CSV table of C-alpha atoms in Angstrom, one decimal:
chain,number,residue,atom,x,y,z
A,794,MET,CA,96.8,36.1,17.7
A,795,SER,CA,99.8,37.1,19.8
A,796,ALA,CA,99.9,39.0,23.0
A,797,GLY,CA,102.4,41.6,24.2
A,798,ILE,CA,103.1,44.4,26.6
A,799,VAL,CA,101.9,47.7,25.2
A,800,SER,CA,103.0,49.7,28.2
A,801,TYR,CA,104.0,49.6,31.8
A,802,GLY,CA,104.1,51.8,34.8
A,803,ALA,CA,105.5,51.5,38.3
A,804,TYR,CA,104.9,53.3,41.5
A,805,VAL,CA,106.8,53.3,44.8
A,806,PRO,CA,105.9,55.6,47.8
A,807,ARG,CA,108.6,58.0,48.8
A,808,TYR,CA,109.0,56.8,52.4
A,809,ARG,CA,111.6,54.3,53.4
A,810,ILE,CA,112.6,52.6,56.7
A,811,LYS,CA,116.0,51.0,57.1
A,812,VAL,CA,116.5,47.5,58.3
A,813,ASP,CA,118.8,48.9,61.0
A,814,GLU,CA,115.8,50.9,62.5
A,815,ILE,CA,113.5,47.9,62.6
A,816,ALA,CA,116.2,45.8,64.2
A,817,ARG,CA,116.9,48.5,66.8
A,818,VAL,CA,113.3,48.3,68.0
A,819,TRP,CA,113.2,44.5,68.2
A,820,GLY,CA,116.7,44.0,69.5
A,821,ASP,CA,117.8,42.0,66.4
A,822,ASP,CA,121.2,42.0,64.8
A,823,ALA,CA,120.8,44.3,61.8
A,824,ASN,CA,124.1,43.3,60.1
A,825,SER,CA,123.2,39.7,60.2
A,826,LEU,CA,119.7,40.4,58.8
A,827,LYS,CA,121.0,42.6,56.0
A,828,SER,CA,123.5,40.0,54.9
A,829,GLY,CA,121.0,37.2,55.3
A,830,LEU,CA,118.1,38.8,53.5
A,831,MET,CA,120.1,41.1,51.2
A,832,VAL,CA,117.6,43.8,52.0
A,833,TYR,CA,118.8,47.1,53.4
A,834,GLU,CA,115.7,49.3,53.4
A,835,LYS,CA,112.0,49.0,52.4
A,836,SER,CA,109.3,51.3,51.1
A,837,VAL,CA,106.6,52.5,53.4
A,838,PRO,CA,103.3,53.9,52.3
A,839,GLY,CA,102.2,57.5,53.1
A,840,PHE,CA,99.4,57.7,55.7
A,841,ASP,CA,97.0,58.4,52.8
A,842,GLU,CA,98.3,55.7,50.5
A,843,ASP,CA,97.0,52.1,50.1
A,844,THR,CA,96.7,49.5,47.4
A,845,VAL,CA,94.1,51.5,45.5
A,846,THR,CA,96.2,54.7,45.4
A,847,ILE,CA,99.3,52.8,44.4
A,848,ALA,CA,97.5,50.8,41.7
A,849,VAL,CA,96.1,54.1,40.3
A,850,GLU,CA,99.4,55.8,40.2
A,851,ALA,CA,101.1,52.8,38.5
A,852,ALA,CA,98.1,52.6,36.0
A,853,ARG,CA,98.4,56.3,35.2
A,854,TYR,CA,102.1,56.0,34.6
A,855,ALA,CA,101.4,53.1,32.2
A,856,VAL,CA,98.8,55.2,30.4
A,857,LYS,CA,101.2,58.2,30.3
A,858,ARG,CA,104.1,56.1,29.0
A,859,SER,CA,102.2,54.9,25.9
A,860,GLY,CA,99.6,57.5,25.5
A,861,ILE,CA,96.9,54.9,24.8
A,862,ASP,CA,93.2,55.8,24.6
A,863,THR,CA,92.0,54.3,27.9
A,864,GLN,CA,88.5,53.7,26.4
A,865,ARG,CA,90.2,50.8,24.5
A,866,ILE,CA,90.9,49.0,27.8
A,867,GLY,CA,88.4,46.1,28.0
A,868,ALA,CA,89.6,44.6,31.3
A,869,VAL,CA,91.2,45.9,34.5
A,870,TYR,CA,92.4,43.2,36.9
A,871,THR,CA,94.3,44.1,40.1
A,872,GLY,CA,96.2,41.5,42.1
A,873,SER,CA,96.9,42.2,45.7
A,874,GLU,CA,96.8,40.7,49.2
A,875,SER,CA,96.0,44.0,50.7
A,876,HIS,CA,92.9,45.2,48.9
A,877,PRO,CA,91.4,47.9,51.2
A,878,TYR,CA,87.9,46.5,50.9
A,879,ALA,CA,87.0,42.9,51.6
A,880,VAL,CA,84.0,43.4,49.3
A,881,LYS,CA,84.2,46.2,46.6
A,882,PRO,CA,86.8,46.0,43.9
A,883,THR,CA,90.0,47.9,43.8
A,884,SER,CA,89.8,47.5,40.0
A,885,THR,CA,86.6,49.6,39.6
A,886,ILE,CA,88.3,52.5,41.3
A,887,VAL,CA,91.4,52.1,39.1
A,888,ALA,CA,89.2,51.9,36.0
A,889,GLU,CA,87.4,55.1,36.9
A,890,ALA,CA,90.6,56.9,37.8
A,891,VAL,CA,92.1,56.1,34.4
A,892,GLU,CA,88.8,56.8,32.6
A,893,ALA,CA,88.4,53.3,31.2
A,894,THR,CA,84.8,53.0,32.4
A,895,PRO,CA,82.1,52.0,31.8
A,896,VAL,CA,82.4,49.4,29.0
A,897,LEU,CA,84.9,46.9,30.5
A,898,THR,CA,85.2,44.0,32.8
A,899,ALA,CA,87.0,44.3,36.1
A,900,ALA,CA,87.8,42.1,39.0
A,901,ASP,CA,90.3,41.8,41.9
A,902,TYR,CA,92.7,38.9,42.1
A,903,GLU,CA,94.4,37.3,45.1
A,904,PHE,CA,97.1,34.7,45.0
A,905,ALA,CA,99.6,36.0,47.6
A,906,CYS,CA,102.6,37.5,45.7
A,907,LYS,CA,101.6,36.3,42.2
A,908,ALA,CA,98.1,37.8,41.8
A,909,GLY,CA,99.5,40.4,39.5
A,910,THR,CA,101.0,37.9,37.1
A,911,ALA,CA,97.8,35.8,37.2
A,912,ALA,CA,96.1,39.1,36.1
A,913,MET,CA,98.6,39.3,33.2
A,914,GLN,CA,97.7,35.8,32.1
A,915,SER,CA,94.0,36.5,32.2
A,916,CYS,CA,94.6,39.6,30.0
A,917,MET,CA,96.7,37.6,27.6
A,918,GLY,CA,93.8,35.1,27.2
A,919,LEU,CA,91.3,37.9,26.6
A,920,VAL,CA,93.4,39.8,24.1
A,921,GLN,CA,94.5,36.6,22.3
A,922,SER,CA,90.9,35.4,21.9
A,923,GLY,CA,89.9,38.8,20.6
A,924,MET,CA,87.4,39.3,23.4
A,925,ILE,CA,89.0,42.6,24.3
A,926,ASP,CA,91.4,45.1,22.6
A,927,LEU,CA,93.6,46.0,25.6
A,928,GLY,CA,93.8,44.7,29.2
A,929,MET,CA,95.4,46.2,32.2
A,930,ALA,CA,97.0,43.9,34.7
A,931,ILE,CA,98.2,45.3,38.0
A,932,GLY,CA,100.1,43.9,41.0
A,933,ALA,CA,100.1,46.3,44.0
A,934,ASP,CA,100.4,45.9,47.7
A,935,VAL,CA,101.0,47.6,51.0
A,936,ALA,CA,102.4,44.4,52.3
A,937,GLN,CA,101.6,43.2,55.7
A,938,GLY,CA,104.1,41.8,58.2
A,939,ALA,CA,103.3,41.6,61.9
A,940,PRO,CA,105.4,43.7,64.3
A,941,GLY,CA,108.5,41.8,65.3
A,942,ASP,CA,107.9,39.1,62.7
A,943,ALA,CA,110.7,38.3,60.2
A,944,LEU,CA,108.4,39.5,57.4
A,945,GLU,CA,108.4,43.0,58.9
A,946,TYR,CA,112.0,43.5,57.6
A,947,THR,CA,110.9,43.1,54.0
A,948,ALA,CA,107.1,43.8,53.7
A,949,ALA,CA,107.0,46.9,51.5
A,950,ALA,CA,104.7,49.0,49.4
A,951,GLY,CA,104.6,49.5,45.6
A,952,GLY,CA,102.8,48.5,42.4
A,953,VAL,CA,103.2,47.9,38.7
A,954,ALA,CA,100.7,48.0,35.9
A,955,PHE,CA,101.0,46.3,32.5
A,956,VAL,CA,98.9,47.1,29.5
A,957,ILE,CA,98.5,43.9,27.5
A,958,GLY,CA,97.4,44.0,23.8
A,959,ASN,CA,97.2,41.9,20.7
A,960,LYS,CA,98.5,44.3,17.9
A,961,GLY,CA,102.2,43.5,17.2
A,962,SER,CA,102.8,47.1,16.0
A,963,GLU,CA,102.0,48.3,19.6
A,964,PHE,CA,104.2,45.9,21.5
A,965,ILE,CA,107.2,47.1,23.5
A,966,ALA,CA,107.7,43.4,24.4
A,967,VAL,CA,106.2,40.3,22.9
A,968,ILE,CA,105.0,37.8,25.5
A,969,GLU,CA,106.2,34.7,23.7
A,970,ASP,CA,104.7,32.2,26.2
A,971,THR,CA,103.7,31.6,29.8
A,972,TYR,CA,103.6,28.5,31.9
A,973,SER,CA,102.3,27.9,35.5
A,974,PHE,CA,103.0,25.3,38.1
A,975,THR,CA,100.5,25.2,41.0
A,976,THR,CA,99.9,23.0,44.1
A,977,ASP,CA,98.1,23.2,47.4
A,978,THR,CA,100.9,24.2,49.7
A,979,PRO,CA,100.5,25.6,53.3
A,980,ASP,CA,103.5,28.0,53.3
A,981,PHE,CA,101.8,31.3,54.0
A,982,TRP,CA,98.2,32.5,54.6
A,983,ARG,CA,96.1,35.2,56.1
A,984,ARG,CA,92.6,34.4,57.4
A,985,GLU,CA,89.6,36.7,56.8
A,986,GLY,CA,89.6,39.6,59.2
A,987,MET,CA,93.2,39.0,60.5
A,988,PRO,CA,95.5,41.9,60.0
A,989,TYR,CA,98.8,40.0,59.5
A,990,PRO,CA,99.7,36.8,57.6
A,991,GLU,CA,101.1,33.7,59.1
A,992,HIS,CA,103.8,31.5,57.6
A,993,GLY,CA,104.1,27.7,57.7
A,994,GLY,CA,107.7,27.5,58.9
A,995,ARG,CA,109.5,24.9,56.9
A,996,PHE,CA,107.1,25.2,53.9
A,997,THR,CA,108.5,28.6,53.0
A,998,GLY,CA,111.7,27.7,51.2
A,999,GLU,CA,112.1,24.4,49.4
A,1000,PRO,CA,108.5,23.2,49.3
A,1001,GLY,CA,107.1,26.7,48.6
A,1002,TYR,CA,109.3,29.1,46.7
A,1003,PHE,CA,112.0,27.0,45.2
A,1004,LYS,CA,109.8,24.1,44.1
A,1005,HIS,CA,107.3,26.3,42.3
A,1006,VAL,CA,109.7,28.8,40.9
A,1007,THR,CA,112.0,26.1,39.4
A,1008,HIS,CA,109.2,23.9,38.1
A,1009,ALA,CA,107.5,26.8,36.4
A,1010,ALA,CA,110.7,28.1,35.0
A,1011,LYS,CA,111.9,24.7,33.8
A,1012,GLY,CA,108.5,23.9,32.5
A,1013,LEU,CA,108.4,27.1,30.3
A,1014,MET,CA,111.9,26.5,29.0
A,1015,ASP,CA,111.1,22.9,28.1
A,1016,LYS,CA,107.9,23.9,26.4
A,1017,MET,CA,109.7,26.6,24.4
A,1018,GLY,CA,112.9,24.8,23.8
A,1019,THR,CA,115.0,27.6,25.3
A,1020,ARG,CA,117.9,27.6,27.8
A,1021,PRO,CA,119.1,30.2,30.3
A,1022,GLU,CA,121.8,31.4,28.0
A,1023,ASP,CA,119.1,32.4,25.4
A,1024,TYR,CA,118.0,35.2,27.7
A,1025,ASN,CA,119.7,38.6,28.3
A,1026,TYR,CA,117.9,39.1,31.6
A,1027,ALA,CA,116.0,37.1,34.2
A,1028,VAL,CA,113.6,38.1,37.0
A,1029,PHE,CA,112.4,35.9,39.9
A,1030,HIS,CA,110.0,36.8,42.6
A,1031,GLN,CA,112.0,38.6,45.2
A,1032,PRO,CA,110.8,38.2,48.8
A,1033,ASN,CA,114.4,39.0,49.7
A,1034,GLY,CA,117.6,39.1,47.8
A,1035,LYS,CA,118.7,35.6,48.6
A,1036,PHE,CA,115.9,33.6,47.2
A,1037,PRO,CA,115.9,35.0,43.6
A,1038,SER,CA,119.7,34.7,43.6
A,1039,ARG,CA,119.6,31.1,44.6
A,1040,ALA,CA,116.7,30.3,42.2
A,1041,ALA,CA,118.7,31.8,39.4
A,1042,SER,CA,121.8,29.8,40.3
A,1043,ILE,CA,119.7,26.5,40.5
A,1044,LEU,CA,118.3,27.2,37.1
A,1045,GLY,CA,121.6,28.2,35.5
A,1046,PHE,CA,121.1,32.0,35.2
A,1047,THR,CA,124.0,34.3,36.0
A,1048,LYS,CA,124.2,37.1,38.5
A,1049,GLU,CA,124.5,39.5,35.6
A,1050,GLN,CA,121.2,38.3,34.1
A,1051,ILE,CA,119.2,39.0,37.3
A,1052,GLN,CA,121.0,42.2,38.3
A,1053,PRO,CA,118.8,44.9,36.6
A,1054,GLY,CA,115.6,43.4,37.9
A,1055,LEU,CA,116.8,42.7,41.4
A,1056,VAL,CA,115.2,45.7,43.1
A,1057,VAL,CA,114.5,44.2,46.5
A,1058,PRO,CA,117.6,45.4,48.4
A,1059,LYS,CA,116.4,49.1,48.3
A,1060,LEU,CA,112.7,48.4,48.0
A,1061,GLY,CA,111.7,45.4,50.0
A,1062,ASN,CA,109.1,42.9,49.0
A,1063,THR,CA,106.1,44.5,47.3
A,1064,TYR,CA,104.3,41.2,47.3
A,1065,SER,CA,102.0,41.2,44.2
A,1066,GLY,CA,104.2,43.9,42.7
A,1067,SER,CA,107.4,42.1,43.4
A,1068,CYS,CA,108.2,40.2,40.2
A,1069,MET,CA,106.4,42.7,38.1
A,1070,MET,CA,108.6,45.5,39.5
A,1071,GLY,CA,111.6,43.4,38.5
A,1072,ILE,CA,110.2,43.1,35.0
A,1073,ALA,CA,109.6,46.8,34.9
A,1074,ALA,CA,113.1,47.6,36.1
A,1075,THR,CA,114.5,45.3,33.4
A,1076,LEU,CA,112.3,46.9,30.7
A,1077,ASP,CA,113.7,50.3,31.9
A,1078,GLN,CA,117.1,49.3,30.5
A,1079,ALA,CA,116.5,46.5,28.0
A,1080,LYS,CA,117.4,47.0,24.3
A,1081,PRO,CA,115.3,46.0,21.3
A,1082,GLY,CA,115.8,42.3,20.6
A,1083,ASP,CA,116.7,41.5,24.2
A,1084,ARG,CA,115.0,38.5,25.8
A,1085,ILE,CA,113.7,38.5,29.3
A,1086,PHE,CA,112.7,35.5,31.4
A,1087,ALA,CA,110.6,36.0,34.5
A,1088,THR,CA,109.0,33.8,37.1
A,1089,ALA,CA,106.6,35.0,39.8
A,1090,PHE,CA,105.8,33.1,42.9
A,1091,GLY,CA,102.7,33.2,45.0
A,1092,SER,CA,102.4,31.4,48.3
A,1093,GLY,CA,99.7,28.8,48.6
A,1094,ALA,CA,101.4,28.0,46.1
A,1095,GLY,CA,102.2,28.6,42.5
A,1096,GLY,CA,104.7,29.9,40.0
A,1097,ASP,CA,104.0,31.8,36.7
A,1098,ALA,CA,106.8,31.9,34.2
A,1099,PHE,CA,107.0,34.3,31.2
A,1100,SER,CA,109.3,34.7,28.2
A,1101,PHE,CA,109.5,38.2,26.6
A,1102,THR,CA,111.3,39.6,23.6
A,1103,VAL,CA,111.7,43.4,23.7
A,1104,THR,CA,110.9,45.3,20.5
A,1105,ASP,CA,112.1,48.5,18.9
A,1106,LYS,CA,109.1,50.4,20.3
A,1107,ILE,CA,110.6,50.3,23.8
A,1108,GLU,CA,112.9,53.2,22.9
A,1109,GLU,CA,110.0,55.4,21.9
A,1110,ILE,CA,108.1,55.2,25.1
A,1111,ARG,CA,110.5,54.2,27.9
A,1112,ASN,CA,111.3,57.8,29.1
A,1113,LYS,CA,107.7,59.0,29.1
A,1114,ALA,CA,107.1,57.9,32.7
A,1115,PRO,CA,109.5,57.4,35.7
A,1116,THR,CA,111.8,54.4,35.7
A,1117,VAL,CA,112.0,52.2,38.8
A,1118,VAL,CA,115.4,53.6,39.5
A,1119,GLU,CA,114.0,57.1,39.4
A,1120,LEU,CA,111.1,56.0,41.7
A,1121,LEU,CA,113.6,54.6,44.2
A,1122,ALA,CA,115.7,57.8,44.2
A,1123,ASP,CA,115.2,60.7,46.7
A,1124,PRO,CA,113.6,58.7,49.6
A,1125,ILE,CA,112.3,60.2,52.8
A,1126,TYR,CA,113.5,58.0,55.7
A,1127,VAL,CA,111.2,57.5,58.6
A,1128,ASP,CA,111.7,56.1,62.1
A,1129,TYR,CA,109.8,53.1,63.4
A,1130,ALA,CA,107.2,55.1,65.2
A,1131,THR,CA,106.3,57.1,62.0
A,1132,TYR,CA,106.3,53.8,60.0
A,1133,ALA,CA,104.0,52.2,62.5
A,1134,LYS,CA,101.7,55.3,62.3
A,1135,HIS,CA,101.7,55.2,58.4
A,1136,LYS,CA,101.0,51.5,58.3
A,1137,GLY,CA,98.2,51.7,60.9
A,1138,LYS,CA,100.1,49.3,63.2
A,1139,ILE,CA,99.2,51.4,66.2
A,1140,ARG,CA,95.5,51.1,67.0
A,1141,LEU,CA,94.4,54.7,67.4
A,1142,ALA,CA,91.6,55.6,69.8
B,235,MET,CA,80.6,62.6,54.1
B,236,SER,CA,77.6,60.7,52.9
B,237,VAL,CA,78.1,58.0,50.3
B,238,PRO,CA,75.8,59.6,47.6
B,239,ARG,CA,77.3,63.0,48.2
B,240,PHE,CA,80.8,61.7,47.5
B,241,TRP,CA,79.7,59.5,44.6
B,242,ARG,CA,78.1,62.4,42.7
B,243,LYS,CA,81.4,64.1,42.4
B,244,GLN,CA,83.8,61.2,42.5
B,245,VAL,CA,84.9,61.4,38.8
B,246,ALA,CA,85.6,65.1,39.3
B,247,ARG,CA,87.6,64.4,42.4
B,248,TYR,CA,89.5,61.4,40.8
B,249,ASN,CA,90.5,63.1,37.6
B,250,LEU,CA,90.1,66.8,38.2
B,251,ILE,CA,87.3,67.1,35.7
B,252,GLY,CA,85.7,70.5,35.7
B,253,THR,CA,84.0,72.6,33.1
B,254,HIS,CA,85.0,75.1,30.4
B,255,CYS,CA,82.7,77.8,29.1
B,256,THR,CA,83.4,78.0,25.3
B,257,ASN,CA,81.6,81.4,25.2
B,258,CYS,CA,83.7,83.3,27.7
B,259,LYS,CA,86.7,80.9,27.8
B,260,THR,CA,86.5,80.5,31.6
B,261,TYR,CA,87.5,77.3,33.3
B,262,TYR,CA,85.7,76.1,36.5
B,263,TYR,CA,86.6,73.6,39.1
B,264,PRO,CA,84.5,72.0,40.6
B,265,PRO,CA,82.3,71.5,37.6
B,266,ARG,CA,79.4,73.9,37.0
B,267,SER,CA,76.2,73.1,35.4
B,268,MET,CA,76.0,76.6,33.9
B,269,CYS,CA,78.5,79.4,33.4
B,270,PRO,CA,77.8,82.0,36.2
B,271,LYS,CA,79.2,84.8,33.9
B,272,CYS,CA,77.4,84.1,30.7
B,273,ARG,CA,74.3,82.6,32.3
B,274,ARG,CA,71.9,81.4,29.5
B,275,ASP,CA,74.4,82.4,26.8
B,276,GLY,CA,77.1,80.2,28.2
B,277,LYS,CA,78.2,76.9,26.6
B,278,THR,CA,79.8,74.6,29.1
B,279,GLU,CA,81.7,71.4,28.3
B,280,ASN,CA,83.6,69.0,30.6
B,281,TYR,CA,87.3,69.7,30.9
B,282,LYS,CA,90.1,67.6,32.4
B,283,PHE,CA,92.6,69.8,34.1
B,284,SER,CA,96.3,68.9,33.9
B,285,GLY,CA,96.6,69.4,37.6
B,286,ARG,CA,99.7,71.4,37.4
B,287,GLY,CA,99.5,74.6,39.4
B,288,GLU,CA,101.0,76.7,42.1
B,289,VAL,CA,100.3,77.3,45.8
B,290,LEU,CA,98.4,80.6,46.2
B,291,THR,CA,98.4,80.3,50.0
B,292,TYR,CA,98.5,77.6,52.7
B,293,THR,CA,98.1,76.9,56.3
B,294,VAL,CA,99.6,74.2,58.6
B,295,ILE,CA,96.9,72.4,60.5
B,296,HIS,CA,97.7,71.6,64.1
B,297,THR,CA,94.2,71.2,65.5
B,298,ALA,CA,92.4,69.1,63.0
B,299,ALA,CA,88.8,68.3,62.2
B,300,GLU,CA,87.3,64.9,63.1
B,301,GLY,CA,89.0,62.1,61.2
B,302,PHE,CA,92.2,64.0,60.6
B,303,GLU,CA,93.5,64.4,64.2
B,304,LYS,CA,96.2,61.9,63.8
B,305,GLN,CA,97.6,63.4,60.6
B,306,THR,CA,98.7,66.7,62.2
B,307,PRO,CA,100.7,68.7,61.4
B,308,TYR,CA,99.6,68.7,57.8
B,309,VAL,CA,99.4,71.3,55.1
B,310,LEU,CA,96.1,72.6,53.6
B,311,GLY,CA,96.5,74.9,50.7
B,312,ILE,CA,94.8,76.8,47.9
B,313,VAL,CA,96.2,75.6,44.6
B,314,LYS,CA,95.7,77.8,41.5
B,315,LEU,CA,95.5,75.5,38.5
B,316,GLU,CA,97.3,76.5,35.2
B,317,GLU,CA,94.0,77.1,33.5
B,318,GLY,CA,92.8,79.5,36.2
B,319,PRO,CA,90.5,78.0,38.8
B,320,SER,CA,91.7,77.5,42.4
B,321,LEU,CA,90.8,74.7,44.8
B,322,THR,CA,91.5,73.8,48.4
B,323,SER,CA,93.5,70.6,48.9
B,324,GLN,CA,95.8,68.9,51.3
B,325,ILE,CA,99.4,69.3,50.1
B,326,ILE,CA,101.6,66.4,51.0
B,327,ALA,CA,104.8,68.0,52.0
B,328,ASP,CA,106.9,68.8,55.0
B,329,PRO,CA,105.3,72.0,56.4
B,330,GLY,CA,108.8,73.5,56.8
B,331,THR,CA,109.4,73.3,53.0
B,332,MET,CA,106.2,75.1,52.0
B,333,LYS,CA,106.4,78.3,50.0
B,334,ILE,CA,103.8,80.5,48.4
B,335,GLY,CA,104.1,80.2,44.6
B,336,MET,CA,105.7,76.7,44.7
B,337,LYS,CA,104.8,74.5,41.8
B,338,VAL,CA,102.7,71.4,42.6
B,339,ARG,CA,101.4,68.4,40.7
B,340,PRO,CA,98.4,66.1,41.4
B,341,VAL,CA,98.5,62.7,43.1
B,342,PHE,CA,95.8,60.1,43.8
B,343,ARG,CA,95.4,59.7,47.5
B,344,LYS,CA,92.9,58.7,50.2
B,345,LEU,CA,90.9,61.8,51.2
B,346,GLY,CA,89.2,60.3,54.2
B,347,GLU,CA,87.0,57.5,55.3
B,348,SER,CA,83.8,57.0,57.2
B,349,GLY,CA,85.3,55.1,60.1
B,350,GLU,CA,86.5,51.5,59.9
B,351,LYS,CA,83.2,50.1,58.5
B,352,GLY,CA,82.4,52.9,56.0
B,353,MET,CA,83.5,54.0,52.6
B,354,ILE,CA,87.0,55.1,51.8
B,355,TYR,CA,87.0,58.3,49.8
B,356,TYR,CA,89.7,58.8,47.2
B,357,GLY,CA,90.7,61.7,45.1
B,358,THR,CA,93.3,64.3,44.2
B,359,LYS,CA,95.8,65.9,46.5
B,360,PHE,CA,99.0,67.8,45.5
B,361,VAL,CA,102.7,67.3,46.0
B,362,PRO,CA,105.6,69.7,45.3
B,363,GLU,CA,106.7,69.4,41.6
């Protein structure tokens, strides 16, 4: 039995803060940061938005886009590193809010920035085995970065939901295969009860991101017998603009292939939503028959690679919910103080 | 708000589920267990509102209740849903852009929380269409 994407939905809060504004507060060189990171602004959650509300909005757009009967959903898995509860699932709230309850399984996933794609793989297994009819995999975050830390320039808010099914007639994209590469790597972590993550310096680039992304990507292409030129588009986890561009170049993908899915310059890093947002933005403009290659990365560390082929059905449902470009339009810019208030960075009495 | 009190109505709050009396065709939000017009002749069924509506009136809160002090100034409005019933809700908009009669749509947001250790309450608010 095959697995495919039946629908997708994305959500991005309306607020943005520019890199220039963060650099102004910390006395950093904004131009050097912007050219180094290839990030110019990032999304900021509203004071009443968190991973749950973002996951629900993305999930509702996914339901709206395809018009599926949500009682068919047999699993809801939400990947995030900013679940608002340490104990009590985000996924039960999402399931209730899309009226998928009560006959379903639900759980929250955590694997740094690739918890959402881990949820996709779980849903693939469940639909391919016939255990469930449809599964909903979500990656959503209100990403954490300590004040003044390098991460603060990119840590953003957003989420994406994919509905995964096993009936070919419902697919907007066939998931041809997936491949993961995972090792125990101390590149990034957050301890229980700590508000902000720490990163392990030199482990971030080569031993973390590039090793796992390239091994997962090459592993999938070797397994499938495909090459970069077989794909119309490619998406790589985008903690900044530089890393996915370099990963694409190492693997032999062109700038044109990654362009539609490279949403980080105006969005920032939505952590668990990052790679999935790139896939959603690519689906927003892909044509039937197009092939999409995607590799998510999660610190800790692992890479999940996917190969998709877009079907004719994409044209029927694409415009029934907002595209990523539409979600990024019409932002409300905030200053650092408002951003700090929205993110709860100021401990209020 | 106590945990059971919120839980009893959480589905209505999440998904704007109210009731519809098929006898007198009146819609109610929040849900009613019986139709106050038809009494024992009423036949009520659950009804999910689209959430589209317009602002009947609003106020801008500068001196907020406990738990909302740091959100000021914010907009509290009465939204009349397309099907008829009205409800009070926070409207997420710049107070300076508010107008009576403006069209609004629902969004899923945090309504409040019982401190840092307690439950987080989610539900529906409105934003300009």
